[in-house]
Every structure is written in structure tokens, then in C-alpha cells.
mmCIF file of C-alpha atoms and ligand atoms in Angstrom:
data_model
loop_
_atom_site.group_PDB
_atom_site.id
_atom_site.type_symbol
_atom_site.label_atom_id
_atom_site.label_comp_id
_atom_site.label_asym_id
_atom_site.label_seq_id
_atom_site.Cartn_x
_atom_site.Cartn_y
_atom_site.Cartn_z
ATOM 1 C CA MET S 1 148.450 120.904 117.265
ATOM 2 C CA ASP S 2 146.105 118.020 117.990
ATOM 3 C CA LYS S 3 143.369 119.555 120.096
ATOM 4 C CA LYS S 4 142.175 116.137 121.185
ATOM 5 C CA LEU S 5 145.225 115.905 123.460
ATOM 6 C CA ASN S 6 143.763 118.785 125.554
ATOM 7 C CA ILE S 7 140.544 116.898 126.212
ATOM 8 C CA ASP S 8 140.014 114.967 129.399
ATOM 9 C CA LEU S 9 138.356 111.818 128.162
ATOM 10 C CA GLN S 10 136.891 111.092 131.596
ATOM 11 C CA LYS S 11 135.001 114.365 131.579
ATOM 12 C CA THR S 12 133.517 114.663 128.126
ATOM 13 C CA PRO S 13 129.874 115.648 127.891
ATOM 14 C CA LYS S 14 127.572 112.600 127.544
ATOM 15 C CA HIS S 15 125.120 114.407 125.327
ATOM 16 C CA VAL S 16 125.974 117.224 122.904
ATOM 17 C CA ALA S 17 123.172 119.012 121.058
ATOM 18 C CA ILE S 18 123.929 121.237 118.065
ATOM 19 C CA ILE S 19 121.965 123.971 116.334
ATOM 20 C CA MET S 20 123.508 123.768 112.892
ATOM 21 C CA ASP S 21 122.976 127.307 111.710
ATOM 22 C CA GLY S 22 124.348 129.552 108.961
ATOM 23 C CA ASN S 23 123.993 127.534 105.774
ATOM 24 C CA GLY S 24 122.109 130.330 104.011
ATOM 25 C CA ARG S 25 124.647 133.026 104.932
ATOM 26 C CA TRP S 26 127.561 130.780 103.966
ATOM 27 C CA ALA S 27 126.103 130.313 100.504
ATOM 28 C CA LYS S 28 125.253 134.015 100.141
ATOM 29 C CA GLY S 29 128.871 134.844 100.983
ATOM 30 C CA LYS S 30 129.884 132.789 98.018
ATOM 31 C CA GLY S 31 127.317 134.383 95.730
ATOM 32 C CA MET S 32 125.236 131.206 95.649
ATOM 33 C CA ASN S 33 121.660 130.375 96.621
ATOM 34 C CA ARG S 34 120.679 129.097 100.076
ATOM 35 C CA ILE S 35 120.249 125.509 98.889
ATOM 36 C CA PHE S 36 123.921 125.387 97.924
ATOM 37 C CA GLY S 37 124.607 126.074 101.613
ATOM 38 C CA HIS S 38 122.444 123.176 102.747
ATOM 39 C CA ARG S 39 124.142 120.891 100.259
ATOM 40 C CA ASN S 40 127.494 121.744 101.795
ATOM 41 C CA ALA S 41 126.391 120.987 105.327
ATOM 42 C CA LEU S 42 127.048 117.273 105.224
ATOM 43 C CA THR S 43 130.834 117.427 105.774
ATOM 44 C CA ALA S 44 130.274 119.238 109.056
ATOM 45 C CA VAL S 45 127.790 116.583 110.173
ATOM 46 C CA ARG S 46 130.274 113.812 109.400
ATOM 47 C CA GLU S 47 133.094 115.575 111.233
ATOM 48 C CA CYS S 48 131.004 116.144 114.316
ATOM 49 C CA VAL S 49 129.836 112.593 114.617
ATOM 50 C CA LYS S 50 133.335 111.226 114.101
ATOM 51 C CA SER S 51 134.936 113.700 116.472
ATOM 52 C CA ALA S 52 132.316 113.116 119.138
ATOM 53 C CA SER S 53 132.753 109.391 118.965
ATOM 54 C CA GLN S 54 136.555 109.755 119.337
ATOM 55 C CA VAL S 55 136.228 111.559 122.669
ATOM 56 C CA ASN S 56 133.596 109.260 124.194
ATOM 57 C CA VAL S 57 130.568 111.464 123.650
ATOM 58 C CA LYS S 58 127.717 108.941 123.701
ATOM 59 C CA ALA S 59 124.889 111.007 122.214
ATOM 60 C CA ILE S 60 124.785 113.819 119.688
ATOM 61 C CA THR S 61 121.573 115.523 118.682
ATOM 62 C CA LEU S 62 121.417 117.667 115.558
ATOM 63 C CA TYR S 63 118.730 120.296 114.954
ATOM 64 C CA ALA S 64 118.102 119.672 111.244
ATOM 65 C CA PHE S 65 114.591 121.084 110.718
ATOM 66 C CA SER S 66 112.393 122.983 113.148
ATOM 67 C CA THR S 67 108.588 123.173 113.273
ATOM 68 C CA GLU S 68 109.097 126.831 112.323
ATOM 69 C CA ASN S 69 111.183 125.948 109.292
ATOM 70 C CA TRP S 70 107.983 124.739 107.543
ATOM 71 C CA ASN S 71 107.326 128.479 106.989
ATOM 72 C CA ARG S 72 110.288 128.812 104.611
ATOM 73 C CA PRO S 73 109.718 129.016 100.849
ATOM 74 C CA LYS S 74 108.423 125.733 99.436
ATOM 75 C CA LEU S 75 111.419 125.361 97.136
ATOM 76 C CA GLU S 76 113.784 125.434 100.111
ATOM 77 C CA VAL S 77 111.680 123.057 102.216
ATOM 78 C CA ASP S 78 111.509 120.595 99.331
ATOM 79 C CA ALA S 79 115.254 120.798 98.792
ATOM 80 C CA LEU S 80 115.876 120.194 102.496
ATOM 81 C CA MET S 81 113.622 117.111 102.454
ATOM 82 C CA SER S 82 115.329 115.611 99.380
ATOM 83 C CA LEU S 83 118.714 116.290 100.889
ATOM 84 C CA LEU S 84 117.642 114.506 104.067
ATOM 85 C CA ILE S 85 116.434 111.451 102.102
ATOM 86 C CA ASN S 86 119.560 111.248 99.917
ATOM 87 C CA SER S 87 122.013 111.885 102.764
ATOM 88 C CA LEU S 88 120.530 109.262 105.063
ATOM 89 C CA LYS S 89 120.710 106.705 102.316
ATOM 90 C CA LYS S 90 124.233 107.645 101.371
ATOM 91 C CA GLU S 91 125.569 107.656 104.942
ATOM 92 C CA LEU S 92 124.159 104.310 105.981
ATOM 93 C CA PRO S 93 127.384 102.307 105.259
ATOM 94 C CA GLU S 94 129.391 104.878 107.282
ATOM 95 C CA PHE S 95 126.917 104.648 110.173
ATOM 96 C CA MET S 96 127.396 100.861 110.165
ATOM 97 C CA ASN S 97 131.207 101.229 109.957
ATOM 98 C CA GLN S 98 131.370 103.667 112.849
ATOM 99 C CA GLY S 99 128.761 102.012 115.089
ATOM 100 C CA VAL S 100 126.387 104.951 114.854
ATOM 101 C CA GLN S 101 122.834 104.297 116.078
ATOM 102 C CA VAL S 102 120.462 106.639 114.299
ATOM 103 C CA ASN S 103 117.489 108.094 116.172
ATOM 104 C CA SER S 104 115.004 110.859 115.481
ATOM 105 C CA ILE S 105 112.854 113.272 117.475
ATOM 106 C CA GLY S 106 110.059 115.574 116.354
ATOM 107 C CA CYS S 107 106.667 115.494 114.712
ATOM 108 C CA LEU S 108 107.760 112.885 112.209
ATOM 109 C CA ASP S 109 104.264 112.326 110.810
ATOM 110 C CA SER S 110 104.505 115.695 109.122
ATOM 111 C CA LEU S 111 107.550 114.686 107.049
ATOM 112 C CA PRO S 112 106.987 113.520 103.455
ATOM 113 C CA ASN S 113 106.259 109.786 103.265
ATOM 114 C CA LYS S 114 109.504 109.062 101.509
ATOM 115 C CA ALA S 115 111.529 110.766 104.235
ATOM 116 C CA GLN S 116 109.619 108.918 106.939
ATOM 117 C CA LYS S 117 110.331 105.611 105.196
ATOM 118 C CA VAL S 118 114.085 106.178 104.728
ATOM 119 C CA LEU S 119 114.359 107.385 108.316
ATOM 120 C CA LYS S 120 112.555 104.323 109.673
ATOM 121 C CA ASP S 121 114.752 102.031 107.598
ATOM 122 C CA VAL S 122 117.983 103.645 108.715
ATOM 123 C CA ILE S 123 116.842 103.599 112.369
ATOM 124 C CA LEU S 124 116.022 99.899 112.087
ATOM 125 C CA GLU S 125 119.312 99.020 110.302
ATOM 126 C CA THR S 126 121.442 100.797 112.870
ATOM 127 C CA LYS S 127 119.517 99.843 116.010
ATOM 128 C CA ASN S 128 122.196 97.483 117.360
ATOM 129 C CA ASN S 129 125.088 99.921 116.881
ATOM 130 C CA LYS S 130 126.670 100.888 120.170
ATOM 131 C CA GLU S 131 129.349 103.584 119.699
ATOM 132 C CA ILE S 132 127.181 106.698 119.650
ATOM 133 C CA VAL S 133 123.507 107.675 119.293
ATOM 134 C CA LEU S 134 122.976 110.211 116.550
ATOM 135 C CA THR S 135 119.588 111.888 116.878
ATOM 136 C CA PHE S 136 118.119 114.039 114.089
ATOM 137 C CA ALA S 137 115.650 116.637 115.267
ATOM 138 C CA LEU S 138 113.224 116.839 112.339
ATOM 139 C CA SER S 139 110.085 118.896 112.259
ATOM 140 C CA TYR S 140 111.050 119.380 115.871
ATOM 141 C CA GLY S 141 109.874 122.093 118.222
ATOM 142 C CA ALA S 142 110.288 121.909 121.973
ATOM 143 C CA ARG S 143 106.897 123.498 122.599
ATOM 144 C CA GLU S 144 105.172 120.990 120.280
ATOM 145 C CA GLU S 145 107.058 118.216 122.124
ATOM 146 C CA ILE S 146 105.834 119.459 125.479
ATOM 147 C CA VAL S 147 102.214 119.800 124.260
ATOM 148 C CA ASN S 148 102.425 116.255 122.926
ATOM 149 C CA ALA S 149 103.796 114.986 126.245
ATOM 150 C CA ILE S 150 101.009 116.744 128.228
ATOM 151 C CA LYS S 151 98.363 115.223 125.968
ATOM 152 C CA ASN S 152 99.743 111.720 126.430
ATOM 153 C CA ILE S 153 100.082 112.093 130.199
ATOM 154 C CA SER S 154 96.533 113.524 130.447
ATOM 155 C CA LYS S 155 95.158 110.594 128.501
ATOM 156 C CA LYS S 156 96.714 108.216 131.014
ATOM 157 C CA VAL S 157 95.278 110.184 133.915
ATOM 158 C CA VAL S 158 91.785 110.201 132.344
ATOM 159 C CA ASN S 159 92.049 106.428 131.708
ATOM 160 C CA LYS S 160 93.207 105.959 135.315
ATOM 161 C CA GLU S 161 96.499 104.406 134.186
ATOM 162 C CA LEU S 162 98.306 107.188 136.022
ATOM 163 C CA ASN S 163 97.607 108.861 139.322
ATOM 164 C CA LEU S 164 97.725 112.687 139.134
ATOM 165 C CA GLU S 165 99.615 112.856 142.423
ATOM 166 C CA LYS S 166 102.373 110.625 141.030
ATOM 167 C CA ILE S 167 103.295 113.003 138.185
ATOM 168 C CA ASP S 168 106.868 114.187 138.649
ATOM 169 C CA GLU S 169 109.841 115.273 136.545
ATOM 170 C CA ASN S 170 110.490 111.704 135.485
ATOM 171 C CA THR S 171 106.949 111.382 134.190
ATOM 172 C CA ILE S 172 107.565 114.407 131.943
ATOM 173 C CA ASN S 173 110.976 113.085 130.864
ATOM 174 C CA ASN S 174 109.493 109.719 129.941
ATOM 175 C CA HIS S 175 106.870 111.321 127.706
ATOM 176 C CA LEU S 176 109.230 113.520 125.685
ATOM 177 C CA TYR S 177 110.631 112.429 122.316
ATOM 178 C CA THR S 178 114.018 112.201 124.094
ATOM 179 C CA PHE S 179 112.776 109.709 126.704
ATOM 180 C CA ASN S 180 115.779 107.428 125.967
ATOM 181 C CA LEU S 181 118.445 110.107 126.019
ATOM 182 C CA PRO S 182 120.305 111.746 128.934
ATOM 183 C CA ASP S 183 119.942 115.483 129.582
ATOM 184 C CA VAL S 184 121.932 117.759 127.292
ATOM 185 C CA ASP S 185 125.315 118.668 128.817
ATOM 186 C CA LEU S 186 126.588 120.935 126.067
ATOM 187 C CA MET S 187 124.657 122.879 123.419
ATOM 188 C CA ILE S 188 126.600 124.345 120.486
ATOM 189 C CA ARG S 189 125.130 126.908 118.087
ATOM 190 C CA THR S 190 127.053 128.019 115.020
ATOM 191 C CA SER S 191 126.730 131.237 112.927
ATOM 192 C CA GLY S 192 126.881 133.787 115.762
ATOM 193 C CA GLU S 193 123.177 133.679 116.696
ATOM 194 C CA GLN S 194 122.689 133.427 120.418
ATOM 195 C CA ARG S 195 119.287 131.926 120.923
ATOM 196 C CA ILE S 196 117.629 128.564 121.529
ATOM 197 C CA SER S 197 115.054 128.702 118.682
ATOM 198 C CA ASN S 198 112.654 126.249 120.307
ATOM 199 C CA PHE S 199 115.239 123.475 120.705
ATOM 200 C CA LEU S 200 115.185 120.986 123.601
ATOM 201 C CA LEU S 201 113.852 123.487 126.179
ATOM 202 C CA TRP S 202 113.288 120.982 128.935
ATOM 203 C CA GLN S 203 116.402 118.898 128.240
ATOM 204 C CA MET S 204 118.743 121.937 128.247
ATOM 205 C CA ALA S 205 117.628 123.240 131.624
ATOM 206 C CA TYR S 206 121.205 122.856 132.903
ATOM 207 C CA ALA S 207 123.206 122.565 129.703
ATOM 208 C CA GLU S 208 126.326 124.615 129.133
ATOM 209 C CA LEU S 209 125.761 126.887 126.129
ATOM 210 C CA TYR S 210 128.482 127.499 123.550
ATOM 211 C CA PHE S 211 128.179 129.942 120.677
ATOM 212 C CA THR S 212 130.620 130.339 117.770
ATOM 213 C CA ASP S 213 130.660 132.624 114.757
ATOM 214 C CA VAL S 214 131.734 129.785 112.443
ATOM 215 C CA LEU S 215 129.038 129.060 109.851
ATOM 216 C CA TRP S 216 127.792 125.491 109.846
ATOM 217 C CA PRO S 217 129.258 124.380 106.488
ATOM 218 C CA ASP S 218 132.731 125.479 107.783
ATOM 219 C CA PHE S 219 132.426 123.652 111.116
ATOM 220 C CA ARG S 220 135.175 121.040 111.535
ATOM 221 C CA GLN S 221 136.781 118.805 114.135
ATOM 222 C CA GLU S 222 138.954 121.574 115.560
ATOM 223 C CA HIS S 223 135.825 123.715 116.191
ATOM 224 C CA PHE S 224 134.029 120.828 117.824
ATOM 225 C CA TYR S 225 137.009 120.210 120.093
ATOM 226 C CA ASP S 226 137.223 123.929 120.954
ATOM 227 C CA ALA S 227 133.676 123.613 122.269
ATOM 228 C CA ILE S 228 134.504 120.512 124.304
ATOM 229 C CA ILE S 229 137.593 122.166 125.808
ATOM 230 C CA GLU S 230 135.583 125.305 126.741
ATOM 231 C CA TYR S 231 132.959 123.000 128.284
ATOM 232 C CA GLN S 232 135.623 121.267 130.390
ATOM 233 C CA ASN S 233 136.900 124.656 131.637
ATOM 234 C CA ARG S 234 133.457 125.580 133.014
ATOM 235 C CA GLU S 235 132.401 124.755 136.533
ATOM 236 C CA ARG S 236 128.979 123.142 136.539
ATOM 237 C CA ARG S 237 127.559 124.004 139.939
ATOM 238 C CA PHE S 238 123.926 122.934 139.621
ATOM 239 C CA GLY S 239 122.956 125.493 142.236
ATOM 240 C CA LYS S 240 125.684 124.584 144.709
ATOM 241 C CA THR S 241 128.640 126.762 145.725
ATOM 242 C CA SER S 242 132.025 126.503 144.100
ATOM 243 C CA GLU S 243 133.490 125.217 147.409
ATOM 244 C CA GLN S 244 130.968 122.383 147.512
ATOM 245 C CA ILE S 245 131.963 121.367 143.989
ATOM 246 C CA THR S 246 135.737 121.369 144.548
ATOM 247 C CA GLU S 247 135.543 119.580 147.941
HETATM 248 C C1 IPE A 1 120.564 126.197 109.135
HETATM 249 O O1 IPE A 1 120.981 127.197 108.243
HETATM 250 C C2 IPE A 1 119.792 125.098 108.415
HETATM 251 C C3 IPE A 1 118.375 125.034 108.714
HETATM 252 C C4 IPE A 1 117.736 125.824 109.504
HETATM 253 C C5 IPE A 1 117.605 124.041 108.022
HETATM 254 P P1 IPE A 1 120.021 128.366 107.801
HETATM 255 O O2 IPE A 1 119.274 127.903 106.586
HETATM 256 O O3 IPE A 1 119.153 128.804 108.921
HETATM 257 O O4 IPE A 1 121.038 129.485 107.417
HETATM 258 P P2 IPE A 1 120.969 131.043 107.761
HETATM 259 O O5 IPE A 1 120.732 131.159 109.237
HETATM 260 O O6 IPE A 1 119.823 131.613 106.951
HETATM 261 O O7 IPE A 1 122.271 131.589 107.378
HETATM 262 C C1 IPE A 2 117.178 126.794 113.952
HETATM 263 O O1 IPE A 2 117.728 127.608 112.976
HETATM 264 C C2 IPE A 2 116.710 125.511 113.330
HETATM 265 C C3 IPE A 2 117.706 124.647 112.757
HETATM 266 C C4 IPE A 2 118.998 124.806 112.819
HETATM 267 C C5 IPE A 2 117.190 123.445 112.124
HETATM 268 P P1 IPE A 2 116.904 128.770 112.299
HETATM 269 O O2 IPE A 2 117.842 129.476 111.381
HETATM 270 O O3 IPE A 2 115.662 128.214 111.702
HETATM 271 O O4 IPE A 2 116.550 129.651 113.567
HETATM 272 P P2 IPE A 2 116.157 131.225 113.688
HETATM 273 O O5 IPE A 2 115.048 131.480 112.729
HETATM 274 O O6 IPE A 2 117.389 132.003 113.353
HETATM 275 O O7 IPE A 2 115.778 131.372 115.124
HETATM 276 MG MG1 MG A 3 119.400 130.149 110.398
#
């Protein structure tokens, strides 16, 4: 059955964020090392971007490396960084083909120089693509992002570029790494873990959360569409009553 037929294209989430989790366990299940799991994560990324684009999702944000992930063994961190560099290079023609605009959020200065360079190049090359914005969260932590925003806002207040009384939610939004993205409508986490792990805390304030036991390297179009269908079956009330929503 084509699950896409069950999706209402007028009501798809604008922004889907994904915590791609379970690579290590997937590899372990096959008697392999964790890095083998990371290497097999790319198919799932491709499927998600393609599937999202086909149902009018305009932005997809992938949690690829957290600020906390720096604490993993050096061998694994290095492998993840080389994978990032190689995959970005390799996928560029596909991004161009599919109209994917690449974007990134996080403390990018802490990435290896080579990764920063490839990332900058791919972002520049794809900047006029219009189908979907694909954001990679790299060396990303929501708390770091908020600290960074507060510092930048405070600087403006000290320099008298900004009036303290004028600070509102939009001011915060505009100083986050995601300033050019809409709020997250749907957050998917794979691998059975049910936590946020320092991802997009501000932006997910009213997101619908979807958890699946599927491990990231096994995640395919059908799983992505299951999440979209579940999202469409939820009633987003934003504090109102159900009657107010259906009226
Ligand atoms: C997600 O898979 C990838 C990253 C965090 C980079 P994990 O590496 O966390 O896999 P598990 O959770 O140990 O199975
Ligand atoms: C979250 O996964 C980060 C990414 C998917 C990049 P982790 O596997 O690092 O999260 P925890 O440690 O289970 O919370
Ligand atoms: Mg994990």
C-alpha cells in the first residue's frame, strides 16, 4: 500500500526535526562496531529528505552531532567527522537535482576545519534551491544556542542598539541559530529512546513528539509517512479547547 495516499497534502508539517538515533545498537545487533552503524545511516537520510519533499514538508532538521557527542571516544568522533565531510561532498549532485537547500545550526567553529569548509561550500552551492531546506544540527546543543543568543542580545543592549523593554519572543527567535526557520511542528526520534537530548528546546515548545523503536539505519519512507499520518491524526490545540479548534 502506498502510505502517501493517506497523507493530506494541505496539512503536512512545515518543519520536521529528527533525532537520528540507534546507529550503534544497529551495528551491535549485526556483530559490528559502532562506526559501521554510522556508515549505514546515509540511506535513511536520503529517504527522509526525498519523502519529506514529496509531501510538501518545507524544512527538515537532522540532529547529526550534539555538543555532548564530543565526549565520545576520539576514534568515533573522528569517524563521524570524516563521514560528514565525505557524505556532504558525495550528496551535492543529489541536493542540486532535488532542489535541496542545505543549512546548518550549531557551534560550527568547533568542527574540524575541513568539515567547516565543505559545509560552507555546500551551503553556498545550494543556496538558491527552493524545494526544501535541509538543516544539519552539528555540534549543536539547545542550551549552548540559548546562551549564545543571550550573549548577543546582551551585547546589543549594552551598546544601546536594543532597548531592554523591547525584548520579546521574536527577539529570542531572531538570535537563535534557527532564526530563518519556522517552529518545529513534528519531532521524530528513532531507536525507542523517549527524550529530547538537548535538541531545539525553544523551537519545539509546541511540537508534536513521535517516537519509534525503528533504529535509524533501518528508517525508510514508510516509517517517515507513518509519523506524518500520526501527526495528522493529532489535534493541535495550542491551549484552546477542542470545540474551539473544530468550530
Ligand atoms: C545516533 O546513533 C548517531 C549519533 C548520535 C551521532 P548513536 O551513535 O547514538 O547510536 P546508539 O544510540 O548508541 O545506538
Ligand atoms: C542525540 O543522540 C544526538 C544525536 C542524534 C546526534 P544521543 O545518542 O547522543 O543521545 P543520548 O545520549 O541517548 O541522550
Ligand atoms: Mg544514541
